[in-house]
PDB file of C-alpha atoms in Angstrom:
ATOM      1  CA  GLY M   1     -20.273 -28.827 -17.854  1.00  0.00           C
ATOM      2  CA  LYS M   2     -22.380 -29.850 -20.821  1.00  0.00           C
ATOM      3  CA  PRO M   3     -21.366 -28.560 -24.262  1.00  0.00           C
ATOM      4  CA  GLY M   4     -23.182 -25.510 -25.528  1.00  0.00           C
ATOM      5  CA  PHE M   5     -22.892 -22.192 -27.312  1.00  0.00           C
ATOM      6  CA  VAL M   6     -21.171 -19.447 -25.347  1.00  0.00           C
ATOM      7  CA  VAL M   7     -21.892 -15.751 -25.580  1.00  0.00           C
ATOM      8  CA  GLY M   8     -18.860 -13.823 -24.333  1.00  0.00           C
ATOM      9  CA  LYS M   9     -16.119 -11.362 -25.160  1.00  0.00           C
ATOM     10  CA  LYS M  10     -12.362 -11.381 -25.315  1.00  0.00           C
ATOM     11  CA  VAL M  11     -10.535  -9.099 -22.821  1.00  0.00           C
ATOM     12  CA  GLY M  12      -6.795  -8.959 -23.048  1.00  0.00           C
ATOM     13  CA  LYS M  13      -5.529 -12.514 -23.502  1.00  0.00           C
ATOM     14  CA  GLN M  14      -8.488 -14.340 -22.083  1.00  0.00           C
ATOM     15  CA  HIS M  15     -12.133 -14.878 -23.075  1.00  0.00           C
ATOM     16  CA  ILE M  16     -14.882 -13.986 -20.590  1.00  0.00           C
ATOM     17  CA  ASP M  17     -17.835 -16.370 -20.930  1.00  0.00           C
ATOM     18  CA  VAL M  18     -20.964 -14.527 -20.025  1.00  0.00           C
ATOM     19  CA  GLN M  19     -23.759 -17.094 -20.633  1.00  0.00           C
ATOM     20  CA  THR M  20     -24.092 -20.561 -22.225  1.00  0.00           C
ATOM     21  CA  PHE M  21     -27.048 -21.759 -24.357  1.00  0.00           C
ATOM     22  CA  ASP M  22     -28.070 -25.168 -25.725  1.00  0.00           C
ATOM     23  CA  THR M  23     -28.468 -23.989 -29.293  1.00  0.00           C
ATOM     24  CA  VAL M  24     -27.209 -21.246 -31.573  1.00  0.00           C
ATOM     25  CA  LYS M  25     -30.783 -20.060 -32.081  1.00  0.00           C
ATOM     26  CA  GLU M  26     -31.256 -19.518 -28.291  1.00  0.00           C
ATOM     27  CA  ALA M  27     -28.027 -17.638 -28.074  1.00  0.00           C
ATOM     28  CA  ARG M  28     -28.834 -15.298 -30.953  1.00  0.00           C
ATOM     29  CA  GLU M  29     -32.351 -14.674 -29.680  1.00  0.00           C
ATOM     30  CA  HIS M  30     -30.985 -13.737 -26.226  1.00  0.00           C
ATOM     31  CA  ILE M  31     -28.421 -11.389 -27.817  1.00  0.00           C
ATOM     32  CA  ALA M  32     -31.202  -9.717 -29.774  1.00  0.00           C
ATOM     33  CA  SER M  33     -33.681  -9.418 -26.877  1.00  0.00           C
ATOM     34  CA  SER M  34     -31.555  -9.064 -23.800  1.00  0.00           C
ATOM     35  CA  GLN M  35     -28.463  -7.034 -24.772  1.00  0.00           C
ATOM     36  CA  GLU M  36     -28.619  -4.980 -21.573  1.00  0.00           C
ATOM     37  CA  ASP M  37     -28.801  -8.094 -19.373  1.00  0.00           C
ATOM     38  CA  LEU M  38     -25.699  -9.581 -21.127  1.00  0.00           C
ATOM     39  CA  GLU M  39     -23.801  -6.300 -20.762  1.00  0.00           C
ATOM     40  CA  ALA M  40     -24.655  -6.153 -17.000  1.00  0.00           C
ATOM     41  CA  LYS M  41     -23.450  -9.711 -16.492  1.00  0.00           C
ATOM     42  CA  PHE M  42     -20.310  -8.982 -18.457  1.00  0.00           C
ATOM     43  CA  LYS M  43     -19.571  -5.867 -16.404  1.00  0.00           C
ATOM     44  CA  LYS M  44     -19.905  -7.830 -13.157  1.00  0.00           C
ATOM     45  CA  LEU M  45     -17.546 -10.539 -14.421  1.00  0.00           C
ATOM     46  CA  THR M  46     -14.864  -7.974 -15.374  1.00  0.00           C
ATOM     47  CA  VAL M  47     -14.666  -6.166 -12.082  1.00  0.00           C
ATOM     48  CA  ILE M  48     -10.996  -6.213 -10.967  1.00  0.00           C
ATOM     49  CA  PRO M  49     -10.615  -6.879  -7.238  1.00  0.00           C
ATOM     50  CA  PHE M  50      -9.326  -3.982  -5.160  1.00  0.00           C
ATOM     51  CA  GLU M  51      -5.608  -4.468  -4.709  1.00  0.00           C
ATOM     52  CA  ARG M  52      -5.403  -3.057  -1.150  1.00  0.00           C
ATOM     53  CA  ARG M  53      -7.638  -2.136   1.804  1.00  0.00           C
ATOM     54  CA  GLU M  54     -10.253   0.394   0.786  1.00  0.00           C
ATOM     55  CA  THR M  55      -9.607   2.540   3.906  1.00  0.00           C
ATOM     56  CA  ASN M  56      -6.430   3.310   5.746  1.00  0.00           C
ATOM     57  CA  GLU M  57      -6.277   2.091   9.324  1.00  0.00           C
ATOM     58  CA  PRO M  58      -5.493   4.639  12.011  1.00  0.00           C
ATOM     59  CA  ARG M  59      -1.791   4.894  12.673  1.00  0.00           C
ATOM     60  CA  VAL M  60      -0.390   3.587  15.971  1.00  0.00           C
ATOM     61  CA  GLY M  61       3.100   4.531  16.857  1.00  0.00           C
ATOM     62  CA  VAL M  62       5.535   7.048  18.264  1.00  0.00           C
ATOM     63  CA  ASP M  63       4.231  10.603  18.738  1.00  0.00           C
ATOM     64  CA  HIS M  64       6.730  12.450  16.650  1.00  0.00           C
ATOM     65  CA  ARG M  65       4.965  15.792  17.143  1.00  0.00           C
ATOM     66  CA  ASN M  66       4.430  15.693  20.917  1.00  0.00           C
ATOM     67  CA  GLY M  67       0.763  16.124  20.252  1.00  0.00           C
ATOM     68  CA  ALA M  68       1.183  19.437  18.462  1.00  0.00           C
ATOM     69  CA  ASP M  69       0.214  20.424  14.967  1.00  0.00           C
ATOM     70  CA  VAL M  70       3.018  20.607  12.388  1.00  0.00           C
ATOM     71  CA  GLY M  71       3.359  23.950  10.576  1.00  0.00           C
ATOM     72  CA  PRO M  72       4.408  24.198   6.888  1.00  0.00           C
ATOM     73  CA  GLU M  73       7.822  25.638   7.831  1.00  0.00           C
ATOM     74  CA  GLN M  74       8.558  22.784  10.250  1.00  0.00           C
ATOM     75  CA  PHE M  75       7.385  20.268   7.664  1.00  0.00           C
ATOM     76  CA  SER M  76       9.544  21.753   4.977  1.00  0.00           C
ATOM     77  CA  GLU M  77      12.572  22.054   7.256  1.00  0.00           C
ATOM     78  CA  THR M  78      12.301  18.471   8.435  1.00  0.00           C
ATOM     79  CA  PHE M  79      12.086  16.822   5.027  1.00  0.00           C
ATOM     80  CA  GLY M  80      13.348  19.347   2.492  1.00  0.00           C
ATOM     81  CA  PHE M  81      10.659  18.696  -0.143  1.00  0.00           C
ATOM     82  CA  ARG M  82      10.860  20.914  -3.239  1.00  0.00           C
ATOM     83  CA  GLY M  83       7.340  22.086  -2.566  1.00  0.00           C
ATOM     84  CA  VAL M  84       4.028  21.164  -0.886  1.00  0.00           C
ATOM     85  CA  GLN M  85       0.818  21.925  -2.819  1.00  0.00           C
ATOM     86  CA  PHE M  86      -2.807  21.710  -1.709  1.00  0.00           C
ATOM     87  CA  GLY M  87      -5.874  21.511  -4.018  1.00  0.00           C
ATOM     88  CA  ASN M  88      -8.302  24.358  -3.792  1.00  0.00           C
ATOM     89  CA  TYR M  89     -11.049  22.058  -2.443  1.00  0.00           C
ATOM     90  CA  VAL M  90      -8.912  20.762   0.435  1.00  0.00           C
ATOM     91  CA  GLU M  91     -10.337  22.663   3.374  1.00  0.00           C
ATOM     92  CA  GLN M  92      -8.030  24.385   5.913  1.00  0.00           C
ATOM     93  CA  ASP M  93      -8.722  21.882   8.747  1.00  0.00           C
ATOM     94  CA  ARG M  94      -8.069  19.033   6.345  1.00  0.00           C
ATOM     95  CA  ARG M  95      -4.737  20.622   5.368  1.00  0.00           C
ATOM     96  CA  GLN M  96      -3.597  20.528   8.943  1.00  0.00           C
ATOM     97  CA  SER M  97      -4.692  16.924   9.362  1.00  0.00           C
ATOM     98  CA  ASP M  98      -2.918  15.926   6.109  1.00  0.00           C
ATOM     99  CA  LEU M  99       0.308  17.620   7.246  1.00  0.00           C
ATOM    100  CA  ASN M 100       0.174  15.937  10.607  1.00  0.00           C
ATOM    101  CA  GLN M 101      -0.531  12.482   9.255  1.00  0.00           C
ATOM    102  CA  THR M 102       2.042  12.704   6.523  1.00  0.00           C
ATOM    103  CA  PHE M 103       4.691  14.041   8.929  1.00  0.00           C
ATOM    104  CA  ASP M 104       4.113  11.051  11.118  1.00  0.00           C
ATOM    105  CA  ALA M 105       4.151   8.601   8.201  1.00  0.00           C
ATOM    106  CA  LEU M 106       7.405  10.031   6.795  1.00  0.00           C
ATOM    107  CA  MET M 107       9.069   9.946  10.223  1.00  0.00           C
ATOM    108  CA  ASP M 108       7.992   6.287  10.610  1.00  0.00           C
ATOM    109  CA  MET M 109       9.436   5.491   7.186  1.00  0.00           C
ATOM    110  CA  ALA M 110      12.671   7.158   7.912  1.00  0.00           C
ATOM    111  CA  ALA M 111      13.068   5.192  11.127  1.00  0.00           C
ATOM    112  CA  VAL M 112      12.283   1.916   9.308  1.00  0.00           C
ATOM    113  CA  LEU M 113      14.775   2.610   6.566  1.00  0.00           C
ATOM    114  CA  GLY M 114      17.433   4.021   8.955  1.00  0.00           C
ATOM    115  CA  VAL M 115      17.907   7.258   6.972  1.00  0.00           C
ATOM    116  CA  PRO M 116      17.698  10.934   8.029  1.00  0.00           C
ATOM    117  CA  PRO M 117      14.231  12.418   7.413  1.00  0.00           C
ATOM    118  CA  ARG M 118      15.689  14.894   4.909  1.00  0.00           C
ATOM    119  CA  ALA M 119      16.889  11.999   2.738  1.00  0.00           C
ATOM    120  CA  LEU M 120      13.234  11.218   1.950  1.00  0.00           C
ATOM    121  CA  SER M 121      12.961  14.255  -0.399  1.00  0.00           C
ATOM    122  CA  LEU M 122      15.692  12.734  -2.570  1.00  0.00           C
ATOM    123  CA  ASN M 123      18.069  15.681  -2.359  1.00  0.00           C
ATOM    124  CA  GLY M 124      15.158  18.117  -2.493  1.00  0.00           C
ATOM    125  CA  ARG M 125      14.085  16.811  -5.919  1.00  0.00           C
ATOM    126  CA  LEU M 126      10.695  15.441  -4.739  1.00  0.00           C
ATOM    127  CA  GLY M 127       7.490  17.421  -4.298  1.00  0.00           C
ATOM    128  CA  LEU M 128       4.265  16.548  -2.460  1.00  0.00           C
ATOM    129  CA  ALA M 129       0.676  17.462  -3.358  1.00  0.00           C
ATOM    130  CA  PHE M 130      -2.548  16.877  -1.455  1.00  0.00           C
ATOM    131  CA  GLY M 131      -5.555  16.395  -3.675  1.00  0.00           C
ATOM    132  CA  ALA M 132      -4.239  18.902  -6.142  1.00  0.00           C
ATOM    133  CA  ARG M 133      -3.451  17.090  -9.387  1.00  0.00           C
ATOM    134  CA  GLY M 134      -6.466  15.349 -10.898  1.00  0.00           C
ATOM    135  CA  LYS M 135      -6.907  11.587 -11.405  1.00  0.00           C
ATOM    136  CA  GLY M 136     -10.340  11.736  -9.681  1.00  0.00           C
ATOM    137  CA  GLY M 137     -13.366   9.555 -10.353  1.00  0.00           C
ATOM    138  CA  LYS M 138     -15.030   6.554  -8.783  1.00  0.00           C
ATOM    139  CA  ASN M 139     -12.014   4.289  -8.741  1.00  0.00           C
ATOM    140  CA  ALA M 140      -9.373   6.971  -8.333  1.00  0.00           C
ATOM    141  CA  PRO M 141      -6.051   5.817  -6.825  1.00  0.00           C
ATOM    142  CA  ALA M 142      -5.391   6.784  -3.248  1.00  0.00           C
ATOM    143  CA  ALA M 143      -2.071   8.250  -4.410  1.00  0.00           C
ATOM    144  CA  HIS M 144       0.071   8.465  -7.504  1.00  0.00           C
ATOM    145  CA  TYR M 145       3.573   9.429  -8.496  1.00  0.00           C
ATOM    146  CA  GLU M 146       4.230  11.706 -11.482  1.00  0.00           C
ATOM    147  CA  PRO M 147       7.635  11.012 -13.015  1.00  0.00           C
ATOM    148  CA  ASP M 148       7.546  14.063 -15.288  1.00  0.00           C
ATOM    149  CA  THR M 149       7.090  16.542 -12.395  1.00  0.00           C
ATOM    150  CA  VAL M 150       8.620  14.328  -9.665  1.00  0.00           C
ATOM    151  CA  VAL M 151       5.616  14.792  -7.410  1.00  0.00           C
ATOM    152  CA  ILE M 152       3.652  12.396  -5.140  1.00  0.00           C
ATOM    153  CA  ASN M 153      -0.008  13.300  -5.013  1.00  0.00           C
ATOM    154  CA  LEU M 154      -2.041  12.087  -2.101  1.00  0.00           C
ATOM    155  CA  THR M 155      -5.784  12.281  -2.847  1.00  0.00           C
ATOM    156  CA  LYS M 156      -8.247  13.770  -0.428  1.00  0.00           C
ATOM    157  CA  GLY M 157      -9.012  11.448   2.428  1.00  0.00           C
ATOM    158  CA  ASN M 158      -7.240   8.366   1.144  1.00  0.00           C
ATOM    159  CA  GLY M 159      -3.610   9.114   0.500  1.00  0.00           C
ATOM    160  CA  PRO M 160      -1.384   8.812   3.549  1.00  0.00           C
ATOM    161  CA  GLY M 161      -1.468   4.963   3.800  1.00  0.00           C
ATOM    162  CA  SER M 162      -0.323   4.738   0.214  1.00  0.00           C
ATOM    163  CA  LEU M 163       2.584   7.084   0.680  1.00  0.00           C
ATOM    164  CA  GLY M 164       5.260   4.354   0.969  1.00  0.00           C
ATOM    165  CA  HIS M 165       4.172   2.717  -2.301  1.00  0.00           C
ATOM    166  CA  GLU M 166       4.435   5.933  -4.205  1.00  0.00           C
ATOM    167  CA  TRP M 167       7.679   6.947  -2.490  1.00  0.00           C
ATOM    168  CA  TRP M 168       9.229   3.724  -3.736  1.00  0.00           C
ATOM    169  CA  HIS M 169       8.256   4.711  -7.328  1.00  0.00           C
ATOM    170  CA  ALA M 170       9.938   8.100  -6.720  1.00  0.00           C
ATOM    171  CA  VAL M 171      13.132   6.399  -5.454  1.00  0.00           C
ATOM    172  CA  ASP M 172      13.089   3.960  -8.372  1.00  0.00           C
ATOM    173  CA  ASN M 173      12.661   6.873 -10.829  1.00  0.00           C
ATOM    174  CA  TYR M 174      15.320   9.003  -9.079  1.00  0.00           C
ATOM    175  CA  PHE M 175      18.043   6.361  -9.554  1.00  0.00           C
ATOM    176  CA  GLY M 176      16.858   5.683 -13.132  1.00  0.00           C
ATOM    177  CA  LYS M 177      17.146   9.414 -13.980  1.00  0.00           C
ATOM    178  CA  GLU M 178      20.123  10.397 -11.944  1.00  0.00           C
ATOM    179  CA  PHE M 179      22.467   7.512 -12.707  1.00  0.00           C
ATOM    180  CA  GLY M 180      21.174   6.110 -16.008  1.00  0.00           C
ATOM    181  CA  ALA M 181      19.253   6.642 -19.165  1.00  0.00           C
ATOM    182  CA  GLY M 182      15.997   7.658 -17.469  1.00  0.00           C
ATOM    183  CA  GLY M 183      12.975   5.665 -16.506  1.00  0.00           C
ATOM    184  CA  PHE M 184      12.889   3.364 -13.462  1.00  0.00           C
ATOM    185  CA  ALA M 185      15.782   1.343 -12.096  1.00  0.00           C
ATOM    186  CA  THR M 186      13.689  -1.784 -11.434  1.00  0.00           C
ATOM    187  CA  ASP M 187      12.026  -1.650 -14.839  1.00  0.00           C
ATOM    188  CA  GLY M 188      15.045  -2.186 -17.007  1.00  0.00           C
ATOM    189  CA  ALA M 189      16.506   1.310 -17.079  1.00  0.00           C
ATOM    190  CA  ARG M 190      20.252   1.291 -17.609  1.00  0.00           C
ATOM    191  CA  VAL M 191      21.927   2.616 -14.472  1.00  0.00           C
ATOM    192  CA  ASP M 192      25.457   2.644 -15.719  1.00  0.00           C
ATOM    193  CA  ARG M 193      26.708   5.326 -13.383  1.00  0.00           C
ATOM    194  CA  LEU M 194      25.453   3.653 -10.157  1.00  0.00           C
ATOM    195  CA  ARG M 195      28.235   2.202  -8.059  1.00  0.00           C
ATOM    196  CA  ALA M 196      28.486  -1.542  -8.180  1.00  0.00           C
ATOM    197  CA  GLU M 197      26.875  -2.044  -4.731  1.00  0.00           C
ATOM    198  CA  MET M 198      23.793  -0.182  -5.820  1.00  0.00           C
ATOM    199  CA  GLN M 199      23.560  -1.938  -9.108  1.00  0.00           C
ATOM    200  CA  ALA M 200      23.733  -5.200  -7.221  1.00  0.00           C
ATOM    201  CA  ALA M 201      21.060  -4.010  -4.732  1.00  0.00           C
ATOM    202  CA  PHE M 202      18.595  -3.096  -7.524  1.00  0.00           C
ATOM    203  CA  LYS M 203      19.249  -6.453  -9.210  1.00  0.00           C
ATOM    204  CA  ALA M 204      18.498  -8.183  -5.937  1.00  0.00           C
ATOM    205  CA  VAL M 205      15.173  -6.277  -5.650  1.00  0.00           C
ATOM    206  CA  ARG M 206      14.238  -7.216  -9.192  1.00  0.00           C
ATOM    207  CA  ASN M 207      15.061 -10.907  -8.515  1.00  0.00           C
ATOM    208  CA  ALA M 208      13.260 -10.937  -5.207  1.00  0.00           C
ATOM    209  CA  THR M 209      10.074  -9.439  -6.650  1.00  0.00           C
ATOM    210  CA  GLN M 210       9.937 -11.971  -9.504  1.00  0.00           C
ATOM    211  CA  VAL M 211       9.251 -14.949  -7.231  1.00  0.00           C
ATOM    212  CA  PRO M 212       6.474 -17.201  -8.609  1.00  0.00           C
ATOM    213  CA  THR M 213       4.056 -16.655  -5.644  1.00  0.00           C
ATOM    214  CA  LEU M 214       4.151 -12.862  -5.979  1.00  0.00           C
ATOM    215  CA  ARG M 215       3.863 -13.052  -9.765  1.00  0.00           C
ATOM    216  CA  LYS M 216       0.895 -15.436  -9.490  1.00  0.00           C
ATOM    217  CA  ARG M 217      -0.999 -13.090  -7.169  1.00  0.00           C
ATOM    218  CA  ALA M 218      -0.273 -10.143  -9.420  1.00  0.00           C
ATOM    219  CA  ALA M 219      -1.405 -12.092 -12.428  1.00  0.00           C
ATOM    220  CA  GLU M 220      -4.734 -12.697 -10.808  1.00  0.00           C
ATOM    221  CA  LEU M 221      -5.250  -8.931 -10.466  1.00  0.00           C
ATOM    222  CA  ASP M 222      -4.248  -8.461 -14.139  1.00  0.00           C
ATOM    223  CA  LYS M 223      -6.488 -11.206 -15.495  1.00  0.00           C
ATOM    224  CA  ARG M 224      -9.139  -8.875 -16.795  1.00  0.00           C
ATOM    225  CA  ARG M 225      -6.888  -6.021 -17.938  1.00  0.00           C
ATOM    226  CA  THR M 226      -5.991  -5.578 -21.577  1.00  0.00           C
ATOM    227  CA  LYS M 227      -2.298  -5.472 -20.698  1.00  0.00           C
ATOM    228  CA  PRO M 228      -0.339  -6.304 -17.471  1.00  0.00           C
ATOM    229  CA  TYR M 229      -0.116  -3.673 -14.782  1.00  0.00           C
ATOM    230  CA  TRP M 230       0.328  -5.318 -11.424  1.00  0.00           C
ATOM    231  CA  ASN M 231       2.433  -8.047 -12.834  1.00  0.00           C
ATOM    232  CA  THR M 232       5.248  -5.714 -13.988  1.00  0.00           C
ATOM    233  CA  PRO M 233       8.652  -5.107 -12.316  1.00  0.00           C
ATOM    234  CA  LEU M 234       7.551  -1.534 -11.508  1.00  0.00           C
ATOM    235  CA  GLU M 235       4.444  -2.449  -9.553  1.00  0.00           C
ATOM    236  CA  LEU M 236       5.796  -5.677  -8.077  1.00  0.00           C
ATOM    237  CA  SER M 237       8.626  -3.790  -6.431  1.00  0.00           C
ATOM    238  CA  ALA M 238       6.377  -0.978  -5.155  1.00  0.00           C
ATOM    239  CA  ARG M 239       3.841  -3.396  -3.677  1.00  0.00           C
ATOM    240  CA  ALA M 240       6.687  -5.348  -2.070  1.00  0.00           C
ATOM    241  CA  PHE M 241       8.104  -2.196  -0.525  1.00  0.00           C
ATOM    242  CA  GLU M 242       4.640  -1.166   0.771  1.00  0.00           C
ATOM    243  CA  SER M 243       4.226  -4.629   2.376  1.00  0.00           C
ATOM    244  CA  TYR M 244       7.757  -4.429   3.826  1.00  0.00           C
ATOM    245  CA  LEU M 245       6.959  -1.128   5.555  1.00  0.00           C
ATOM    246  CA  ILE M 246       3.694  -2.500   6.980  1.00  0.00           C
ATOM    247  CA  ALA M 247       5.429  -5.628   8.261  1.00  0.00           C
ATOM    248  CA  LYS M 248       8.320  -3.680   9.842  1.00  0.00           C
ATOM    249  CA  LEU M 249       5.944  -1.159  11.490  1.00  0.00           C
ATOM    250  CA  ASN M 250       3.810  -3.968  12.873  1.00  0.00           C
TER     251      ASN M 250
END
């Protein structure tokens, strides 16, 4: 376009151009008289695209429960989680629905991975929570993993479809803590005590999730962040695992 004087702001490593003017005078006058207009345009330009579907699609698959509701004892016995917690505002009927959906999702995941259902609790180290552990707000994540407490939290109404993504973070963290110096195995944690085959497997995951096409898509999501998030080994591996589960289940 034609040369001009740009009003904008630096975000992270890039500069966001909000509006261009022919003269410095016009630019300064607009800043003085239309600050709110410029801020609204800037806000629109810095919206980060949503990284996954906004709603989870209904599950289609094997009826693991024979149409019956899963009770807390059966859920606990099947997977061996350290504990299952519900937030106070998660109504009773919602609790049953969450247990049923998560039971099915975990059984699906165990089948895809070829492991016993009880292996998913990582030797009983992992806990589950449903809408119980904060991180609310307009753009709250559908689920998150807490490495300090070793808990996956599924937020009210959105969590089950994101379970695989967060479970991978838990596995990644489990191997980083249990067999190394802490942290996450895909994110540079030393895993000295892992047997050679597992070290090679994690190295293969790191290499596979650093391919240029995946990095490029992740970089697009990170463009307007102050520091990389999606384009990190941690998130690249979790997103890849999530996509792997979806593809295998399809």
